[in-house]
Coordinates of C-alpha atoms in Angstrom, one line a residue:
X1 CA 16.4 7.8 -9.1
X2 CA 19.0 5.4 -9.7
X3 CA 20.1 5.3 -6.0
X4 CA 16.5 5.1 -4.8
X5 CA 16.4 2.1 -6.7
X6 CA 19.3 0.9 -5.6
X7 CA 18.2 1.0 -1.9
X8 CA 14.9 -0.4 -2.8
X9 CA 17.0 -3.2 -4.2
X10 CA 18.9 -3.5 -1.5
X11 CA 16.1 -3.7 1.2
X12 CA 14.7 -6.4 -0.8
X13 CA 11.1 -7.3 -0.4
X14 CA 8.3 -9.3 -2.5
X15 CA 4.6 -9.9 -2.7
X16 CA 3.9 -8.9 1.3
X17 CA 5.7 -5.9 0.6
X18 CA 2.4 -4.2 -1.0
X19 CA -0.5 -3.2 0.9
X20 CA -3.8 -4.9 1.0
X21 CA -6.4 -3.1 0.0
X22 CA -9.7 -2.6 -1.3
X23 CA -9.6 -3.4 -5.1
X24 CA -6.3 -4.6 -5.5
X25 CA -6.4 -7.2 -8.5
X26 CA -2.9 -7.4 -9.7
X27 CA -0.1 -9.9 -8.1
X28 CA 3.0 -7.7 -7.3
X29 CA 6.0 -9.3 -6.2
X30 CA 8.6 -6.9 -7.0
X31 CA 8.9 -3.3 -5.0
X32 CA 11.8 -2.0 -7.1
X33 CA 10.1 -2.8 -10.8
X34 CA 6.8 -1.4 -9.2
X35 CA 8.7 1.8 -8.7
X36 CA 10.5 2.1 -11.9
X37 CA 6.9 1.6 -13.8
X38 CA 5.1 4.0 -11.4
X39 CA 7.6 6.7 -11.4
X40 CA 8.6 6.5 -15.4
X41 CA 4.0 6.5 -16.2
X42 CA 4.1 9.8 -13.9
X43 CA 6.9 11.7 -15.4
X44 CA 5.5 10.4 -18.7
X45 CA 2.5 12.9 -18.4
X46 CA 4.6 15.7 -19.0
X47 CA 4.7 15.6 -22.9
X48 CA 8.0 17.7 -23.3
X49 CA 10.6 15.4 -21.9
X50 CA 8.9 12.0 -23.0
X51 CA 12.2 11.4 -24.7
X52 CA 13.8 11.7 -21.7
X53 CA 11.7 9.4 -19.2
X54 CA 11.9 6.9 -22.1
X55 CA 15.5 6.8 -21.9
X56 CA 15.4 7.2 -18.1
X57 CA 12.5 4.0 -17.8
X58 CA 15.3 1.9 -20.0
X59 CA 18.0 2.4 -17.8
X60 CA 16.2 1.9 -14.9
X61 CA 14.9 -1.3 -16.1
X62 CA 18.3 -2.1 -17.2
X63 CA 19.0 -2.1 -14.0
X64 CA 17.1 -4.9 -12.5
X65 CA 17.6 -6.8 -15.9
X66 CA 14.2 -6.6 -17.7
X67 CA 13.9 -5.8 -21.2
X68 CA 12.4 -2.9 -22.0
X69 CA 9.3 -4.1 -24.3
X70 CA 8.5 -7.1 -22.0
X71 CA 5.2 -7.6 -20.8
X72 CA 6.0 -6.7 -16.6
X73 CA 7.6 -3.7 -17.7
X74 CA 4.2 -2.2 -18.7
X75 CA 2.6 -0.3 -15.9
X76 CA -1.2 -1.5 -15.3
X77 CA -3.1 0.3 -12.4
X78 CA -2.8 -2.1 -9.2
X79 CA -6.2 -1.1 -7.7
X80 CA -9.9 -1.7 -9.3
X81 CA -12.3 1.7 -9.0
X82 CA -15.5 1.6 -8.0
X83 CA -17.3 4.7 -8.5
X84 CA -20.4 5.8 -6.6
X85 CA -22.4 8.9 -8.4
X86 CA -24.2 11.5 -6.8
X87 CA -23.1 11.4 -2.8
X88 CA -24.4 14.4 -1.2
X89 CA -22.7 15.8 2.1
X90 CA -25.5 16.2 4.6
X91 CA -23.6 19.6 5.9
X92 CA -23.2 21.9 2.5
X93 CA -24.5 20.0 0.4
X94 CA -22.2 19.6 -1.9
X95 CA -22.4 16.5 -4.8
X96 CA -19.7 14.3 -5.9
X97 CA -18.8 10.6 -7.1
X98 CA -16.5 8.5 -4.8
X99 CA -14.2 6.1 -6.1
X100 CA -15.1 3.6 -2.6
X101 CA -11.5 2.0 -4.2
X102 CA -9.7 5.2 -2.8
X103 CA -8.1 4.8 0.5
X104 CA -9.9 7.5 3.0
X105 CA -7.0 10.2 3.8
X106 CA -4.9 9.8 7.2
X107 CA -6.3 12.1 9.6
X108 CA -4.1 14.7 12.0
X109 CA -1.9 12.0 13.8
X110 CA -1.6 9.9 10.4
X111 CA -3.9 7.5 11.2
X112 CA -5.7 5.9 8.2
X113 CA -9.5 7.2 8.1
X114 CA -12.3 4.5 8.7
X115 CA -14.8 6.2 6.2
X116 CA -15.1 9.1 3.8
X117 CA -15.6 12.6 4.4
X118 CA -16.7 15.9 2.6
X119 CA -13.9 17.3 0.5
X120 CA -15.1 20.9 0.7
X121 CA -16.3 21.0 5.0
X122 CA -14.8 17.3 5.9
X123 CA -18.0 16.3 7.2
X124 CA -18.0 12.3 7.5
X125 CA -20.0 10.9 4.9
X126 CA -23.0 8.8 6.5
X127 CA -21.6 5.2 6.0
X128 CA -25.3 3.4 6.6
X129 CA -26.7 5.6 3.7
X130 CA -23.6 4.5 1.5
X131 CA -23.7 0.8 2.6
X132 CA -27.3 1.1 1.3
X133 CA -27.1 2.5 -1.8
X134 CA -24.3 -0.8 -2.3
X135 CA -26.8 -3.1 -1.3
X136 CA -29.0 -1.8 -4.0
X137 CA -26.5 -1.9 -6.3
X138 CA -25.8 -5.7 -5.5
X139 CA -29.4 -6.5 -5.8
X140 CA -29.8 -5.3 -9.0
X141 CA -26.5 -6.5 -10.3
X142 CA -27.4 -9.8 -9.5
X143 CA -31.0 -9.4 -10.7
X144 CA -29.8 -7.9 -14.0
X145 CA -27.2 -11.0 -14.2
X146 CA -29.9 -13.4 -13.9
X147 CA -32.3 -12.0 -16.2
X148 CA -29.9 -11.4 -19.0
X149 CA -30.1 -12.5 -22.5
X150 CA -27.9 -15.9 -23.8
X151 CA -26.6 -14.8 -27.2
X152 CA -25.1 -16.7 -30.2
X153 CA -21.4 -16.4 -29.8
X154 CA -20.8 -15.8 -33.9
X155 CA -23.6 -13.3 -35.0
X156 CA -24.1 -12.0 -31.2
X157 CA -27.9 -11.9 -31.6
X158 CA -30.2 -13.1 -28.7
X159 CA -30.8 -16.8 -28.5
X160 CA -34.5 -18.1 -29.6
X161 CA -34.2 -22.1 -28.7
X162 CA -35.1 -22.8 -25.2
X163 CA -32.8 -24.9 -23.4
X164 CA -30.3 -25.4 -26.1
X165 CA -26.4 -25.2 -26.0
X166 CA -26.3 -24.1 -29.1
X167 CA -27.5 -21.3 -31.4
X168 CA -29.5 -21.5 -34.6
X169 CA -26.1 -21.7 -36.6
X170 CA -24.9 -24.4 -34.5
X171 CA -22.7 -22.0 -32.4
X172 CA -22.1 -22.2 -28.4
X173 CA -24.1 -19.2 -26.4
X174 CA -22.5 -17.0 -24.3
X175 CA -23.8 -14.0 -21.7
X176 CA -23.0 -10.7 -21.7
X177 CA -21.9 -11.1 -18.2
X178 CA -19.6 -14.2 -17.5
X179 CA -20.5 -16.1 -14.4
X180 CA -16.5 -14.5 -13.9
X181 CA -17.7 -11.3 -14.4
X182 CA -20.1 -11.2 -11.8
X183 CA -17.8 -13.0 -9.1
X184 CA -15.1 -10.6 -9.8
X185 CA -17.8 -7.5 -9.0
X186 CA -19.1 -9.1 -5.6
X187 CA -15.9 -10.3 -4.7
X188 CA -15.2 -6.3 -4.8
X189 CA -17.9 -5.2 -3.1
X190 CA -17.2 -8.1 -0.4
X191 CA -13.6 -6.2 -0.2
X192 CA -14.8 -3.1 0.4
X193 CA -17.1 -4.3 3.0
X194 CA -14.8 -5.8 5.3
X195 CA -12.3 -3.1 4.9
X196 CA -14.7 -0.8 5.7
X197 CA -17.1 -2.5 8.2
X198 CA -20.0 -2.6 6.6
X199 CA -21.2 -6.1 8.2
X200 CA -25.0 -6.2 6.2
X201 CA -23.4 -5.9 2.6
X202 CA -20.0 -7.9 3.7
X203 CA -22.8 -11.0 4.8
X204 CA -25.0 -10.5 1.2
X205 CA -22.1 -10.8 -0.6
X206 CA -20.4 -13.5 1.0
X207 CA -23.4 -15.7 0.5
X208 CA -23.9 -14.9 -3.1
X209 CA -20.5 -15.6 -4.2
X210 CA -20.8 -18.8 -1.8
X211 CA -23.6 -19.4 -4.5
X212 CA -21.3 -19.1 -7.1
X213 CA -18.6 -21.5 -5.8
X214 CA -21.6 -24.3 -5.3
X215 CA -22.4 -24.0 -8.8

């Protein structure tokens, strides 16, 4: 490992060096620390030689001179999920949830899948039925989001004073989901739409967060 690193090192590379893909939240600019963080939280799974990977992780991080304990030495998953229940192949019938977040696997001549198919008989998944089943999803998202409650931000109970910044203990309200909140879940969905083609959702969501950014 400590030669892989050390070509990773030497090929150099930064923030383009990652793909871009559905999902992906985090700002990654090193390859070589990325590797060190994802390899060590792998090996880490096997309980009996967690001594080991910890002692192996140090060195490793030794290596490109960041402390063991710092903050961008802790691995955090690069990629968002988004899980949709209950997707039903059309051929056997067969029920699972898809995490949309999940690159489609390459096909025969390792070219990267457009859409999703079957596990069990590989039949492609219908993409119109799962663009509008996201559509949905959006619609009651954003219906939900604008219905919600505004609660006090000190005793957490709903607001009862219309129009008011402030609670009955003089406290500022807040919503259960942040105007932030509800960007960061279309701007997914908008992702996933233009990665995957799905032109009706990618042009709902693009207006609705274009709502956002007026306001």
């Amino acid at each position: 490992l400590s030669r892989a690193l050390d070509e990773i090192i030497k090929e150099g590379g930064d923030a383009e060096s990652f793909p871009a893909i559905p999902g992906s939240h985090l700002k990654l600019t090193s390859p070589a620390l990325e590797f060190v963080k994802s390899v060590s939280m792998i090996l880490e799974l096997d309980t009996d030689v967690q001594k080991e990977v910890q002692s192996l992780k140090r060195g490793l991080l030794a290596q490109l001179g960041v402390p063991e304990y710092s903050k961008v030495a802790e691995w955090k998953n690069p990629c968002a999920s988004f899980m949709l229940a209950d997707l039903f192949c059309i051929e056997c019938n067969e029920s699972r949830d898809l995490n949309l977040c999940e690159l489609p696997p390459l096909d025969s001549s390792s070219v990267p899948k457009r859409h999703w198919a079957c596990e069990d008989c590989g039949t492609p998944y219908d993409p119109e039925d799962i663009e509008q089943r996201l559509i949905e999803i959006v619609r009651l998202r954003v219906l939900r989001y604008q219905l919600q409650d505004v609660r006090c931000s000190k005793t957490n109970r709903v607001a009862t004073r219309a129009l008011s910044k402030q609670s009955c203990t003089s406290a500022p309200l807040k919503l259960d989901t942040s105007p932030k909140d509800a960007i960061q879940q279309l701007a997914l969905l908008h992702e996933l739409a233009q990665h995957h083609e799905l032109e009706y959702l990618e042009e709902i969501t693009e207006g609705l967060l274009a709502t956002f950014v007026e306001n």
